[in-house]
mmCIF file of C-alpha atoms in Angstrom:
data_model
loop_
_atom_site.group_PDB
_atom_site.id
_atom_site.type_symbol
_atom_site.label_atom_id
_atom_site.label_comp_id
_atom_site.label_asym_id
_atom_site.label_seq_id
_atom_site.Cartn_x
_atom_site.Cartn_y
_atom_site.Cartn_z
ATOM 1 C CA MET A 30 13.309 -70.172 -89.670
ATOM 2 C CA PRO A 31 10.715 -69.334 -87.011
ATOM 3 C CA LYS A 32 8.823 -66.110 -87.318
ATOM 4 C CA PHE A 33 9.006 -63.542 -84.575
ATOM 5 C CA MET A 34 5.823 -62.545 -82.821
ATOM 6 C CA ASN A 35 4.807 -58.951 -83.285
ATOM 7 C CA MET A 36 4.900 -57.809 -79.674
ATOM 8 C CA THR A 37 3.188 -54.459 -79.402
ATOM 9 C CA ASN A 38 2.251 -54.444 -75.703
ATOM 10 C CA LYS A 39 4.583 -52.425 -73.497
ATOM 11 C CA LEU A 40 5.688 -53.749 -70.168
ATOM 12 C CA ILE A 41 4.639 -51.107 -67.658
ATOM 13 C CA LEU A 42 5.502 -51.380 -63.973
ATOM 14 C CA PRO A 43 3.936 -48.397 -62.191
ATOM 15 C CA VAL A 44 6.416 -48.162 -59.343
ATOM 16 C CA GLU A 45 7.690 -44.854 -58.030
ATOM 17 C CA SER A 46 9.971 -43.955 -55.144
ATOM 18 C CA ARG A 47 10.510 -40.537 -53.522
ATOM 19 C CA MET A 48 14.179 -39.533 -53.360
ATOM 20 C CA GLN A 49 16.103 -36.347 -52.641
ATOM 21 C CA GLY A 50 15.379 -33.380 -54.872
ATOM 22 C CA ASP A 51 11.879 -34.581 -55.753
ATOM 23 C CA LEU A 52 13.513 -37.274 -57.856
ATOM 24 C CA HIS A 53 11.109 -39.936 -59.079
ATOM 25 C CA VAL A 54 11.990 -43.291 -60.556
ATOM 26 C CA ARG A 55 9.554 -45.112 -62.818
ATOM 27 C CA PHE A 56 10.064 -48.634 -64.074
ATOM 28 C CA GLY A 57 8.544 -49.200 -67.474
ATOM 29 C CA GLY A 58 9.129 -48.944 -71.214
ATOM 30 C CA ARG A 59 10.622 -51.579 -73.456
ATOM 31 C CA LEU A 60 14.138 -52.854 -74.030
ATOM 32 C CA TRP A 61 14.587 -55.651 -76.558
ATOM 33 C CA GLU A 62 17.263 -58.291 -76.156
ATOM 34 C CA THR A 63 17.997 -61.222 -78.451
ATOM 35 C CA TYR A 64 18.762 -64.675 -77.085
ATOM 36 C CA HIS A 65 20.577 -66.577 -79.817
ATOM 37 C CA ARG A 66 19.964 -70.031 -78.387
ATOM 38 C CA LYS A 67 16.185 -69.696 -78.377
ATOM 39 C CA VAL A 68 16.126 -67.160 -81.193
ATOM 40 C CA ALA A 69 13.530 -65.073 -79.428
ATOM 41 C CA ARG A 70 13.101 -61.427 -78.527
ATOM 42 C CA ARG A 71 11.847 -60.703 -75.051
ATOM 43 C CA PRO A 72 10.864 -57.405 -73.435
ATOM 44 C CA LEU A 73 12.837 -56.315 -70.359
ATOM 45 C CA PRO A 74 11.944 -53.384 -68.088
ATOM 46 C CA SER A 75 14.008 -50.270 -68.664
ATOM 47 C CA LEU A 76 14.689 -47.444 -66.227
ATOM 48 C CA HIS A 77 13.322 -43.959 -66.823
ATOM 49 C CA VAL A 78 14.089 -41.047 -64.501
ATOM 50 C CA LYS A 79 12.017 -37.906 -64.315
ATOM 51 C CA TYR A 80 11.423 -35.026 -61.916
ATOM 52 C CA ALA A 81 8.023 -34.133 -60.516
ATOM 53 C CA ALA A 82 7.346 -30.707 -59.080
ATOM 54 C CA GLU A 83 4.290 -31.943 -57.163
ATOM 55 C CA PRO A 84 4.745 -35.631 -56.242
ATOM 56 C CA LEU A 85 1.536 -37.460 -55.384
ATOM 57 C CA LEU A 86 2.978 -40.342 -53.391
ATOM 58 C CA LEU A 87 3.272 -40.489 -49.618
ATOM 59 C CA ASN A 88 6.744 -39.858 -48.213
ATOM 60 C CA VAL A 89 8.487 -41.984 -45.593
ATOM 61 C CA GLU A 90 10.356 -39.707 -43.199
ATOM 62 C CA MET A 91 13.573 -41.452 -42.100
ATOM 63 C CA CYS A 92 14.434 -38.470 -39.888
ATOM 64 C CA ASP A 93 12.093 -39.906 -37.232
ATOM 65 C CA PHE A 94 15.141 -41.767 -35.890
ATOM 66 C CA ILE A 95 16.795 -38.521 -34.807
ATOM 67 C CA HIS A 96 13.703 -36.421 -34.127
ATOM 68 C CA ASP A 97 13.437 -34.900 -30.679
ATOM 69 C CA GLY A 98 9.887 -36.186 -30.203
ATOM 70 C CA SER A 99 8.129 -32.883 -30.822
ATOM 71 C CA THR A 100 5.409 -32.657 -33.430
ATOM 72 C CA VAL A 101 6.680 -29.246 -34.553
ATOM 73 C CA ASN A 102 7.801 -29.102 -38.200
ATOM 74 C CA ARG A 103 6.773 -32.710 -38.854
ATOM 75 C CA PRO A 104 4.968 -33.372 -42.158
ATOM 76 C CA ASN A 105 1.282 -34.198 -41.918
ATOM 77 C CA ASN A 106 1.826 -37.447 -43.813
ATOM 78 C CA ALA A 107 4.866 -38.601 -41.797
ATOM 79 C CA GLN A 108 4.815 -42.275 -40.819
ATOM 80 C CA GLU A 109 6.606 -44.297 -38.137
ATOM 81 C CA ILE A 110 9.542 -46.536 -39.039
ATOM 82 C CA TYR A 111 9.478 -49.920 -37.282
ATOM 83 C CA LEU A 112 12.472 -52.183 -36.732
ATOM 84 C CA LYS A 113 12.359 -55.958 -36.378
ATOM 85 C CA GLU A 114 14.445 -55.901 -33.202
ATOM 86 C CA LEU A 115 11.897 -53.620 -31.488
ATOM 87 C CA GLY A 116 8.845 -55.701 -32.423
ATOM 88 C CA SER A 117 5.681 -53.617 -32.583
ATOM 89 C CA GLU A 118 7.250 -50.672 -30.759
ATOM 90 C CA SER A 119 8.282 -47.602 -32.728
ATOM 91 C CA PRO A 120 11.855 -46.281 -32.296
ATOM 92 C CA MET A 121 10.466 -42.834 -31.509
ATOM 93 C CA LEU A 122 8.367 -44.109 -28.593
ATOM 94 C CA VAL A 123 11.311 -46.156 -27.284
ATOM 95 C CA ARG A 124 13.458 -43.029 -27.306
ATOM 96 C CA LEU A 125 10.779 -41.005 -25.518
ATOM 97 C CA ILE A 126 10.374 -43.685 -22.828
ATOM 98 C CA MET A 127 14.115 -43.809 -22.197
ATOM 99 C CA LYS A 128 14.325 -40.023 -21.986
ATOM 100 C CA SER A 129 11.368 -39.948 -19.600
ATOM 101 C CA ILE A 130 12.914 -42.554 -17.269
ATOM 102 C CA HIS A 131 16.199 -40.670 -17.261
ATOM 103 C CA LYS A 132 14.514 -37.317 -16.653
ATOM 104 C CA GLN A 133 12.269 -38.490 -13.792
ATOM 105 C CA ASN A 134 15.253 -40.107 -12.048
ATOM 106 C CA LYS A 135 13.250 -42.227 -9.620
ATOM 107 C CA ARG A 136 14.795 -44.943 -7.479
ATOM 108 C CA GLU A 137 12.264 -47.745 -7.614
ATOM 109 C CA VAL A 138 14.794 -50.479 -6.731
ATOM 110 C CA LYS A 139 16.724 -49.905 -3.499
ATOM 111 C CA HIS A 140 18.382 -53.242 -2.766
ATOM 112 C CA ILE A 141 20.501 -53.903 -5.855
ATOM 113 C CA GLY A 142 23.951 -52.361 -6.231
ATOM 114 C CA CYS A 143 27.640 -52.560 -5.452
ATOM 115 C CA LYS A 144 30.109 -50.220 -3.736
ATOM 116 C CA ARG A 145 33.883 -50.664 -3.748
ATOM 117 C CA PHE A 146 36.974 -48.460 -4.026
ATOM 118 C CA GLY A 147 34.930 -45.264 -3.799
ATOM 119 C CA ILE A 148 32.734 -46.281 -6.771
ATOM 120 C CA GLN A 149 29.059 -47.177 -6.413
ATOM 121 C CA TYR A 150 27.069 -48.900 -9.179
ATOM 122 C CA LEU A 151 23.306 -48.953 -8.624
ATOM 123 C CA LEU A 152 20.217 -50.345 -10.308
ATOM 124 C CA LYS A 153 17.590 -47.651 -9.787
ATOM 125 C CA GLY A 154 14.659 -49.177 -11.645
ATOM 126 C CA ILE A 155 13.329 -51.883 -13.973
ATOM 127 C CA TYR A 156 10.456 -51.062 -16.323
ATOM 128 C CA THR A 157 8.569 -52.877 -19.054
ATOM 129 C CA HIS A 158 6.428 -51.779 -21.973
ATOM 130 C CA ASN A 159 5.135 -53.657 -25.002
ATOM 131 C CA GLY A 160 7.535 -56.576 -24.695
ATOM 132 C CA LEU A 161 10.652 -54.495 -23.965
ATOM 133 C CA LEU A 162 12.630 -54.057 -20.737
ATOM 134 C CA TYR A 163 14.257 -50.856 -19.472
ATOM 135 C CA PHE A 164 17.033 -50.785 -16.832
ATOM 136 C CA HIS A 165 17.929 -47.512 -15.103
ATOM 137 C CA THR A 166 21.478 -47.578 -13.692
ATOM 138 C CA GLU A 167 23.739 -45.052 -11.982
ATOM 139 C CA ILE A 168 27.503 -44.797 -11.456
ATOM 140 C CA LYS A 169 28.593 -42.685 -8.482
ATOM 141 C CA ASN A 170 32.231 -41.695 -8.195
ATOM 142 C CA GLN A 171 32.889 -40.683 -4.591
ATOM 143 C CA SER A 172 36.643 -40.519 -5.120
ATOM 144 C CA ASN A 173 38.772 -37.773 -6.651
ATOM 145 C CA VAL A 174 40.053 -40.025 -9.433
ATOM 146 C CA PRO A 175 37.972 -40.089 -12.660
ATOM 147 C CA PHE A 176 36.411 -43.428 -13.569
ATOM 148 C CA ASP A 177 36.778 -44.478 -17.218
ATOM 149 C CA VAL A 178 34.202 -47.060 -18.319
ATOM 150 C CA ASP A 179 35.736 -49.827 -20.414
ATOM 151 C CA TYR A 180 32.662 -52.002 -20.996
ATOM 152 C CA ILE A 181 29.501 -53.286 -19.289
ATOM 153 C CA THR A 182 28.364 -56.898 -19.615
ATOM 154 C CA TRP A 183 24.932 -58.430 -18.969
ATOM 155 C CA LYS A 184 24.949 -62.204 -18.667
ATOM 156 C CA ILE A 185 22.749 -64.955 -17.262
ATOM 157 C CA VAL A 186 24.795 -67.492 -15.259
ATOM 158 C CA ASP A 187 24.178 -70.319 -12.812
ATOM 159 C CA LYS A 188 23.755 -69.132 -9.242
ATOM 160 C CA LYS A 189 26.401 -71.586 -8.021
ATOM 161 C CA VAL A 190 29.059 -69.994 -10.201
ATOM 162 C CA ALA A 191 27.832 -66.389 -10.206
ATOM 163 C CA LYS A 192 30.757 -65.298 -8.005
ATOM 164 C CA ARG A 193 33.282 -67.496 -9.792
ATOM 165 C CA THR A 194 34.216 -68.201 -13.397
ATOM 166 C CA ALA A 195 30.964 -68.932 -15.233
ATOM 167 C CA VAL A 196 31.062 -72.181 -17.170
ATOM 168 C CA GLN A 197 27.779 -71.661 -18.985
ATOM 169 C CA GLU A 198 26.613 -68.107 -19.536
ATOM 170 C CA GLN A 199 24.167 -66.335 -21.807
ATOM 171 C CA ILE A 200 25.098 -62.838 -22.913
ATOM 172 C CA ILE A 201 22.269 -60.299 -23.069
ATOM 173 C CA LEU A 202 22.936 -57.390 -25.410
ATOM 174 C CA PRO A 203 21.184 -54.045 -24.895
ATOM 175 C CA LEU A 204 19.385 -52.749 -27.994
ATOM 176 C CA ARG A 205 19.474 -49.077 -26.980
ATOM 177 C CA ALA A 206 21.164 -46.895 -24.369
ATOM 178 C CA GLN A 207 20.192 -43.405 -23.222
ATOM 179 C CA ASN A 208 23.112 -41.251 -22.005
ATOM 180 C CA TYR A 209 25.686 -44.053 -22.094
ATOM 181 C CA ALA A 210 28.447 -42.894 -19.756
ATOM 182 C CA THR A 211 32.080 -43.489 -20.726
ATOM 183 C CA LEU A 212 33.651 -41.205 -18.104
ATOM 184 C CA VAL A 213 32.568 -40.307 -14.567
ATOM 185 C CA PRO A 214 34.659 -37.429 -13.139
ATOM 186 C CA GLY A 215 35.628 -37.338 -9.483
ATOM 187 C CA LYS A 216 32.809 -36.493 -7.070
ATOM 188 C CA LYS A 217 30.279 -36.830 -9.930
ATOM 189 C CA SER A 218 27.668 -39.352 -11.034
ATOM 190 C CA GLU A 219 26.241 -40.498 -14.361
ATOM 191 C CA ARG A 220 23.012 -42.330 -15.140
ATOM 192 C CA THR A 221 22.184 -44.583 -18.107
ATOM 193 C CA VAL A 222 18.962 -46.230 -19.287
ATOM 194 C CA PHE A 223 19.419 -49.524 -21.137
ATOM 195 C CA MET A 224 16.683 -51.085 -23.259
ATOM 196 C CA MET A 225 16.542 -54.813 -24.028
ATOM 197 C CA ALA A 226 14.205 -57.347 -25.547
ATOM 198 C CA LYS A 227 12.002 -59.207 -23.066
ATOM 199 C CA PHE A 228 13.609 -62.162 -21.284
ATOM 200 C CA THR A 229 13.152 -64.117 -18.054
ATOM 201 C CA ILE A 230 15.626 -65.768 -15.700
ATOM 202 C CA PRO A 231 15.302 -69.442 -14.605
ATOM 203 C CA ASP A 232 15.115 -70.075 -10.870
ATOM 204 C CA ASP A 233 18.574 -71.638 -10.751
ATOM 205 C CA LYS A 234 20.176 -68.738 -12.627
ATOM 206 C CA CYS A 235 20.676 -65.002 -12.162
ATOM 207 C CA LEU A 236 21.557 -61.957 -14.242
ATOM 208 C CA VAL A 237 25.001 -60.556 -13.464
ATOM 209 C CA VAL A 238 25.785 -56.984 -14.533
ATOM 210 C CA GLU A 239 29.496 -56.142 -14.585
ATOM 211 C CA LEU A 240 31.005 -52.664 -14.887
ATOM 212 C CA ASN A 241 34.695 -52.706 -15.839
ATOM 213 C CA GLU A 242 37.113 -49.815 -15.495
ATOM 214 C CA LYS A 243 39.470 -49.023 -18.355
ATOM 215 C CA ASN A 244 43.122 -49.361 -17.332
ATOM 216 C CA GLY A 245 42.053 -49.851 -13.729
ATOM 217 C CA GLY A 246 40.807 -52.360 -11.187
ATOM 218 C CA ARG A 247 37.787 -50.677 -9.611
ATOM 219 C CA HIS A 248 35.366 -53.118 -11.249
ATOM 220 C CA GLN A 249 31.776 -53.308 -9.996
ATOM 221 C CA SER A 250 29.013 -55.910 -10.331
ATOM 222 C CA PHE A 251 25.512 -56.626 -9.035
ATOM 223 C CA VAL A 252 23.027 -59.477 -9.398
ATOM 224 C CA ILE A 253 19.408 -59.388 -10.616
ATOM 225 C CA GLU A 254 17.161 -62.378 -9.959
ATOM 226 C CA ASN A 255 13.958 -63.394 -11.678
ATOM 227 C CA GLU A 256 11.798 -62.144 -8.808
ATOM 228 C CA ASP A 257 13.261 -58.671 -9.357
ATOM 229 C CA LEU A 258 12.612 -58.887 -13.089
ATOM 230 C CA VAL A 259 8.942 -59.861 -12.823
ATOM 231 C CA ARG A 260 8.314 -56.869 -10.547
ATOM 232 C CA ALA A 261 9.257 -54.447 -13.328
ATOM 233 C CA GLY A 262 7.143 -51.307 -13.323
ATOM 234 C CA THR A 263 4.866 -50.433 -16.226
ATOM 235 C CA ILE A 264 5.186 -47.390 -18.438
ATOM 236 C CA ASN A 265 2.307 -44.983 -18.942
ATOM 237 C CA GLU A 266 2.433 -43.820 -22.570
ATOM 238 C CA LEU A 267 0.405 -40.701 -21.757
ATOM 239 C CA GLN A 268 3.210 -39.441 -19.518
ATOM 240 C CA VAL A 269 5.946 -39.791 -22.121
ATOM 241 C CA ARG A 270 4.213 -38.617 -25.321
#
C-alpha cells in the first residue's frame, strides 16, 4: 500500500476583500480531502473570516455611480469605476457631461425637428467626447392635452424607405439618458440628453428618431444625416468638472 507524503506546507492565498462592516475575507489554511480512486490526500483552500479594525487595503467606492459629482465627503483613496460599454470614459464624467449639456440648454442645431398636432420634437445639439455621442432633444407641448411618451426609437434606415416601412434597419440603443421625459403637460416642455456609443451613417442611409405617444396618435419623427453627425460639437472637460 503506498505511503502518504508528509505534507507540512500550508497553502496560503493572501487575498483580501473589503466588505460592509470592515469585514475581511482571507483565503488560506488547509483542508484535507481523500480521493479513494487515487488514494491520495490533497490540500484544498479553506475560508477564514475575520474582522479588522484598521484595514490596510484600498477601498473601491461603488457609490461613484450615484454621486452628485462634488468632491465633498469623498474618500481620499476613492477610485473611478469603468464600464466596458463606456470604453475609457468614467461613468461619473459621462453623468457630469450630460448634466452640463442639459443645464446650458443651448440650441446648436436649428434645422432638425418635427411639429404636428401641437407637439414639437427638436434636436437641439449633437456633441462628442472620447468616443461617445450626446444628443440633446426637446419635446414642446403647445396644446392643452398632456403628452404621454410611450417610447423613442433610434434607427438607421435606407434613405429611399425612410418615410415608408423600413425593410433593413439598424436599431441604435442609447446607453444613458439625462432627464428622460415620460410626460409633457400641456403648455410645457421637457428636454432629454441621450448618450450613445460612437457610430457613423453611410451616405445612402439616415438616422430616424421616432417619438411615439402612449394611447395616442401625435407621433413625431425627424431625420439626422451623416453630415449632421460629423459636425458634432466637442466637450470641454474643464467646463463640466
